[in-house]
Coordinates of C-alpha atoms in Angstrom, one line a residue:
M1 CA 0.0 0.0 0.0
N2 CA 1.4 3.4 -1.1
V3 CA 0.5 6.2 1.3
V4 CA 1.3 9.9 0.5
V5 CA 1.8 12.1 3.5
T6 CA 2.0 15.9 2.8
G7 CA 3.5 17.9 5.6
A8 CA 5.5 14.9 6.6
N9 CA 8.0 16.9 8.6
G10 CA 5.4 18.7 10.6
F11 CA 4.1 17.9 14.1
I12 CA 1.2 15.7 13.0
G13 CA 3.1 14.3 10.0
K14 CA 6.0 13.1 12.1
N15 CA 3.6 11.3 14.5
L16 CA 1.7 9.8 11.7
C17 CA 4.7 8.6 9.8
V18 CA 6.2 6.9 12.9
S19 CA 2.9 5.0 13.4
L20 CA 2.7 4.0 9.7
Q21 CA 6.2 2.7 9.7
R22 CA 5.2 0.0 12.1
N23 CA 3.2 -1.6 9.2
K24 CA 5.8 -3.2 6.9
S25 CA 3.2 -3.5 4.1
I26 CA 3.0 0.3 3.8
E27 CA 5.3 2.4 1.8
I28 CA 5.3 6.0 2.8
F29 CA 5.8 8.8 0.3
K30 CA 6.8 11.8 2.3
V31 CA 6.0 15.2 0.8
T32 CA 7.8 18.2 2.2
R33 CA 8.4 21.8 1.2
K34 CA 11.2 20.6 -1.0
T35 CA 8.9 18.3 -3.1
S36 CA 8.3 19.8 -6.5
P37 CA 4.8 19.9 -8.1
A38 CA 5.9 17.4 -10.7
E39 CA 7.2 15.0 -8.0
L40 CA 4.0 15.4 -6.0
N41 CA 1.9 14.7 -9.1
Q42 CA 3.9 11.5 -9.7
L43 CA 3.6 10.3 -6.1
I44 CA -0.2 10.8 -6.2
S45 CA -0.4 8.8 -9.4
E46 CA 1.1 5.8 -7.5
A47 CA -0.8 6.4 -4.2
D48 CA -3.5 4.2 -2.6
F49 CA -4.2 6.7 0.2
I50 CA -3.4 10.4 0.9
F51 CA -2.9 12.2 4.2
H52 CA -2.9 15.9 3.3
L53 CA -1.5 17.5 6.4
A54 CA 0.5 20.3 4.9
G55 CA -0.6 23.8 5.6
I56 CA 0.4 27.4 6.4
N57 CA -0.6 29.0 9.7
R58 CA 2.2 31.5 10.3
P59 CA 2.8 33.4 7.0
D60 CA 4.6 36.6 6.4
D61 CA 1.7 37.6 4.1
E62 CA -1.9 36.6 4.2
S63 CA -1.7 35.5 0.6
E64 CA 0.4 32.6 1.7
F65 CA -2.6 31.1 3.5
Y66 CA -4.2 30.5 0.2
Q67 CA -1.1 29.3 -1.5
G68 CA -0.2 26.8 1.2
N69 CA -3.8 25.7 2.2
S70 CA -6.4 26.0 -0.6
D71 CA -4.2 26.2 -3.7
L72 CA -2.1 23.2 -2.8
T73 CA -5.3 21.3 -2.0
E74 CA -6.8 22.2 -5.4
F75 CA -3.6 20.9 -7.1
I76 CA -3.9 17.6 -5.2
C77 CA -7.6 17.2 -6.1
K78 CA -6.9 17.8 -9.8
S79 CA -4.0 15.3 -9.6
I80 CA -6.3 12.7 -8.0
K81 CA -9.0 13.3 -10.6
S82 CA -6.5 12.9 -13.5
T83 CA -5.7 9.4 -12.4
G84 CA -9.3 8.3 -12.9
R85 CA -9.0 6.3 -9.6
N86 CA -10.6 6.6 -6.2
I87 CA -7.7 7.6 -3.9
P88 CA -9.1 8.3 -0.4
I89 CA -7.8 11.4 1.1
V90 CA -7.7 12.9 4.6
L91 CA -7.5 16.6 5.0
T92 CA -6.5 18.3 8.2
S93 CA -8.7 21.4 8.3
S94 CA -9.4 23.5 11.4
V95 CA -12.3 24.7 13.6
Q96 CA -11.3 28.1 12.4
A97 CA -12.8 27.2 9.0
E98 CA -16.0 28.5 10.6
L99 CA -14.4 31.9 11.4
P100 CA -14.2 35.0 9.1
N101 CA -10.4 35.3 9.1
A102 CA -7.8 34.7 6.3
Y103 CA -6.6 31.4 7.8
G104 CA -10.2 30.2 8.3
R105 CA -11.2 31.1 4.8
S106 CA -8.2 29.4 3.3
K107 CA -9.0 26.2 5.2
L108 CA -12.7 26.5 4.2
K109 CA -11.7 26.9 0.6
A110 CA -9.5 23.8 0.9
E111 CA -12.5 21.9 2.2
I112 CA -14.6 23.0 -0.8
H113 CA -12.0 21.7 -3.2
L114 CA -12.3 18.3 -1.6
L115 CA -16.1 18.4 -1.5
N116 CA -16.1 19.3 -5.2
L117 CA -13.9 16.3 -5.9
Y118 CA -16.3 14.1 -3.9
M119 CA -19.3 15.5 -5.8
E120 CA -17.7 15.1 -9.2
T121 CA -16.1 11.7 -8.8
G122 CA -17.3 10.1 -5.6
N123 CA -13.8 10.0 -4.4
N124 CA -13.6 9.3 -0.7
V125 CA -12.7 12.4 1.3
Y126 CA -12.4 12.7 5.1
I127 CA -12.2 16.2 6.5
Y128 CA -11.0 16.8 10.0
R129 CA -11.8 20.2 11.6
L130 CA -9.3 19.8 14.3
Q131 CA -9.2 21.5 17.7
N132 CA -5.9 22.5 19.2
V133 CA -3.8 19.4 18.8
F134 CA -1.1 18.8 21.4
G135 CA 1.5 16.1 22.1
K136 CA 5.1 15.1 21.6
W137 CA 7.1 16.9 18.9
C138 CA 4.9 20.0 18.6
K139 CA 7.0 23.1 18.1
P140 CA 7.1 25.4 21.1
N141 CA 6.8 29.2 20.9
Y142 CA 5.0 28.8 17.5
N143 CA 1.3 28.2 17.5
S144 CA 0.6 25.8 20.4
V145 CA 0.2 27.1 23.9
V146 CA 0.5 23.6 25.3
A147 CA 3.8 23.1 23.6
T148 CA 5.1 26.5 24.7
F149 CA 4.0 26.0 28.3
C150 CA 5.5 22.5 28.4
H151 CA 8.8 23.6 27.0
N152 CA 9.2 26.8 29.0
I153 CA 8.1 25.3 32.4
S154 CA 10.3 22.2 31.9
H155 CA 13.2 24.4 31.1
G156 CA 12.7 26.9 33.9
L157 CA 11.6 29.7 31.6
T158 CA 8.7 32.1 32.2
I159 CA 5.3 31.8 30.6
K160 CA 2.9 34.6 29.9
I161 CA -0.9 34.4 30.6
N162 CA -3.0 37.4 29.7
D163 CA -6.3 35.9 30.9
P164 CA -6.1 32.7 33.1
E165 CA -9.9 32.1 32.5
T166 CA -9.4 31.7 28.7
E167 CA -10.8 28.3 27.8
L168 CA -9.0 25.9 25.4
K169 CA -10.4 23.0 23.5
L170 CA -7.7 20.4 23.1
V171 CA -7.3 17.0 21.4
H172 CA -4.3 14.7 21.8
I173 CA -2.2 13.7 18.9
G174 CA -2.6 10.0 19.8
A175 CA -6.4 10.2 19.3
V176 CA -5.9 12.0 16.0
I177 CA -3.5 9.4 14.6
T178 CA -5.7 6.6 15.8
S179 CA -8.6 8.1 13.9
F180 CA -6.5 8.6 10.8
I181 CA -5.4 5.0 10.7
E182 CA -9.0 3.9 11.2
M183 CA -10.0 5.9 8.1
M184 CA -7.2 4.4 6.1
S185 CA -8.0 0.9 7.2
T186 CA -11.8 1.0 6.7
T187 CA -12.3 3.8 4.1
P188 CA -16.0 4.2 5.1
N189 CA -18.4 5.6 2.5
D190 CA -20.6 7.4 5.0
R191 CA -18.2 10.1 6.2
L192 CA -17.2 13.5 4.9
Y193 CA -16.4 15.2 8.2
V194 CA -14.7 13.3 11.0
D195 CA -14.6 14.3 14.6
V196 CA -11.8 13.2 17.0
Q197 CA -12.7 12.4 20.5
P198 CA -12.1 13.0 23.3
V199 CA -11.9 16.8 23.3
Y200 CA -10.6 18.2 26.5
S201 CA -11.6 21.6 28.0
V202 CA -9.2 23.5 30.2
T203 CA -8.5 27.1 31.1
L204 CA -5.0 28.6 30.6
G205 CA -4.7 29.0 34.3
E206 CA -5.6 25.4 35.0
L207 CA -3.2 24.2 32.3
A208 CA -0.3 26.2 33.8
D209 CA -1.1 25.1 37.3
Q210 CA -1.1 21.4 36.3
L211 CA 2.2 21.7 34.4
Y212 CA 3.9 23.4 37.4
K213 CA 2.6 20.5 39.6
F214 CA 4.3 18.0 37.2
K215 CA 7.5 20.0 37.5
E216 CA 7.3 20.1 41.3
S217 CA 6.7 16.4 41.6
R218 CA 10.4 15.7 41.2
E219 CA 11.0 17.7 44.4
T220 CA 8.0 16.6 46.5
L221 CA 8.0 13.0 45.0
I222 CA 4.2 13.4 45.0
T223 CA 2.9 12.3 41.6
E224 CA -0.3 13.6 40.0
P225 CA -2.9 11.0 39.0
V226 CA -1.6 10.5 35.6
G227 CA -3.0 7.1 34.7
D228 CA -6.1 8.1 32.9
G229 CA -7.8 10.9 31.0
F230 CA -6.5 14.4 30.3
K231 CA -3.7 14.3 32.9
R232 CA -2.4 11.1 31.4
V233 CA -1.8 12.6 28.0
L234 CA -0.8 16.0 29.3
Y235 CA 1.9 14.4 31.5
A236 CA 3.2 12.4 28.6
T237 CA 3.3 15.6 26.6
Y238 CA 5.1 17.5 29.4
I239 CA 7.9 15.1 29.9
S240 CA 8.5 14.9 26.2
Y241 CA 9.8 18.4 26.4
I242 CA 12.3 17.7 29.2
S243 CA 15.9 18.0 27.9
P244 CA 18.0 14.9 27.9
D245 CA 20.3 16.2 30.6
H246 CA 17.3 16.3 32.9
F247 CA 15.9 12.8 32.2
N248 CA 17.2 11.7 35.6
Y249 CA 16.9 13.2 39.1
R250 CA 18.5 12.4 42.5
L251 CA 16.7 10.9 45.5
T252 CA 17.6 11.2 49.1
R253 CA 19.3 8.2 50.6
H254 CA 18.9 7.7 54.3
E255 CA 21.6 5.4 55.7
D256 CA 22.7 4.0 59.1
E257 CA 24.4 0.9 60.4
R258 CA 21.5 -1.3 59.4
G259 CA 21.4 -0.3 55.7
A260 CA 19.7 2.3 53.6
F261 CA 16.1 3.6 53.0
V262 CA 15.0 5.5 49.9
E263 CA 11.6 7.0 49.1
M264 CA 10.9 6.9 45.4
L265 CA 7.3 8.0 44.7
K266 CA 4.3 9.3 46.6
T267 CA 0.7 9.6 45.5
R268 CA -2.1 11.9 46.8
D269 CA -4.5 9.0 47.5
S270 CA -2.7 5.7 47.0
G271 CA 0.3 5.7 49.3
Q272 CA 4.0 5.7 48.5
F273 CA 6.7 3.5 47.1
S274 CA 10.2 3.1 48.5
F275 CA 12.9 0.5 49.1
F276 CA 15.3 -0.4 51.9
T277 CA 18.4 -2.5 52.4
A278 CA 19.6 -4.5 55.3
H279 CA 23.1 -6.1 56.0
P280 CA 23.3 -9.8 56.9
G281 CA 21.9 -10.5 60.4
I282 CA 20.2 -7.1 60.6
T283 CA 16.6 -6.8 61.8
R284 CA 14.4 -3.9 60.8
G285 CA 11.0 -3.0 62.1
G286 CA 9.7 -4.0 65.6
H287 CA 6.5 -1.9 65.5
Y288 CA 2.8 -2.1 64.6
H289 CA 0.4 0.2 62.8
N290 CA -3.2 1.0 63.7
V291 CA -4.4 1.8 60.1
K292 CA -1.4 1.8 57.8
T293 CA -0.7 -1.3 55.8
E294 CA 2.4 -2.2 53.7
K295 CA 3.4 -4.6 51.0
F296 CA 7.0 -5.9 51.1
L297 CA 8.7 -7.6 48.1
V298 CA 12.2 -9.0 48.6
I299 CA 14.1 -8.5 45.3
Q300 CA 17.5 -9.6 46.5
G301 CA 18.6 -11.8 49.4
Q302 CA 16.7 -13.9 52.0
A303 CA 14.3 -12.5 54.6
R304 CA 12.4 -13.8 57.6
F305 CA 9.3 -11.9 58.5
R306 CA 7.9 -12.2 62.0
F307 CA 4.5 -11.1 63.3
R308 CA 2.9 -10.9 66.7
N309 CA -0.7 -10.1 67.5
I310 CA -0.5 -7.3 70.1
V311 CA -3.6 -8.6 71.9
T312 CA -3.4 -12.4 71.7
D313 CA 0.4 -12.8 71.4
E314 CA -0.1 -15.1 68.4
V315 CA 3.1 -15.4 66.4
V316 CA 3.5 -16.0 62.7
E317 CA 6.8 -16.4 60.8
I318 CA 7.3 -16.2 57.0
S319 CA 10.5 -16.7 55.0
T320 CA 10.9 -15.3 51.4
S321 CA 13.8 -14.6 49.0
G322 CA 14.5 -12.7 45.9
D323 CA 14.5 -16.0 44.0
G324 CA 10.8 -16.4 44.3
P325 CA 8.8 -13.1 44.1
E326 CA 6.3 -13.1 47.0
V327 CA 4.5 -10.2 48.6
V328 CA 4.3 -10.1 52.4
E329 CA 1.7 -7.7 53.8
T330 CA 1.7 -6.1 57.3
I331 CA -1.6 -6.2 59.1
P332 CA -2.9 -3.5 61.5
G333 CA -2.7 -4.7 65.1
W334 CA 0.2 -7.1 64.4
S335 CA 3.7 -6.0 65.3
H336 CA 6.3 -7.0 62.7
D337 CA 9.9 -7.1 61.8
I338 CA 12.1 -8.4 59.0
T339 CA 15.6 -10.0 59.3
N340 CA 18.2 -10.6 56.7
I341 CA 18.9 -14.3 57.1
G342 CA 21.2 -14.5 54.1
D343 CA 24.9 -13.8 53.6
R344 CA 24.6 -10.8 51.3
E345 CA 22.8 -7.4 51.4
M346 CA 19.0 -7.7 51.3
I347 CA 17.0 -5.3 49.1
V348 CA 13.3 -4.9 49.7
M349 CA 10.7 -3.0 47.7
L350 CA 8.0 -1.4 49.8
W351 CA 4.5 0.0 49.2
A352 CA 2.6 1.7 52.0
N353 CA -1.0 2.7 51.6
E354 CA -0.4 6.2 53.0
N355 CA 2.4 8.7 52.7
F356 CA 4.7 8.9 55.7
D357 CA 3.7 11.8 58.0
R358 CA 6.4 12.6 60.6
D359 CA 3.9 14.4 62.8
R360 CA 1.4 11.4 62.6
P361 CA 3.5 8.4 61.7
D362 CA 1.0 5.7 62.8
T363 CA 4.0 3.6 64.0
V364 CA 4.1 2.2 67.5
A365 CA 7.2 0.4 68.9
H366 CA 6.3 -3.1 70.0
E367 CA 8.7 -6.1 70.3
V368 CA 8.0 -9.1 68.1

């Protein structure tokens, strides 16, 4: 399958081409500003599908809107028509096609060229009036406030907000590419305009606040809930702007004669993750909790866990090692300790259901 991608070096084009490259049965014909009209015409004659993503949104003169948006689209439509074949085509238009400005009019005119192609030949056309698209590889300080904020905040630069209550409608690049590939794979006959979901609504102030929280999480170790929805894709976008020399960051290592303890990650509602070490023969713990629970996973060495019910004095003993992954849970009302019974350093991963609070530690010393 031969697929033409205009604007292949742009934000959306790069993301699309990377996704298409995973399919070895697809040959991608990349069209850039260096591609001549004759070359483009030849590529279209060999195409099975076209993604027309090229466009102008920051010209020196308004006339360039029409040259780069509507005129180029007209050329492509004429080229498709000359082949006598149905070559399905996706056009990235804009919600601004509904607005009375030069950019919007040029996008609307581009849409009209595709609609005329459809009316005259029945050629499949899929028009996307995209909202503000955000995600990895979008150029900062250009035409995306999300890209600009992500870049500047991650690099310690200032951002400017004229009205924090200004509302943005955003769509993530991943949803756009997924929809594109669906159109290419199914080529439905009942579509002219295609909507991409989900569309996220956020104010400029909310956007900036959230990005600063992402930045601060490296200091506080408190992560935002980034596993779902808008925060998930926004966080992925934010960290894509971090410079390579800041991919890593240091943690505090607390160490004494027993071994070391390091906190790695804290959450706002699901506890924290850490790890500790213990030298051979060392016992750690000797306390109970009223509410707090923990999950221990020995990832190196051999461990003996001991538990004592603080009311009945019932005793339980469990041995585990890094050779056989096994979680041991602490139970409220049972004192517990862990001893390194091996001959090398023991390393234990630990999850607690609440973040450690030095003022209210919920840890009561009690011999096991």
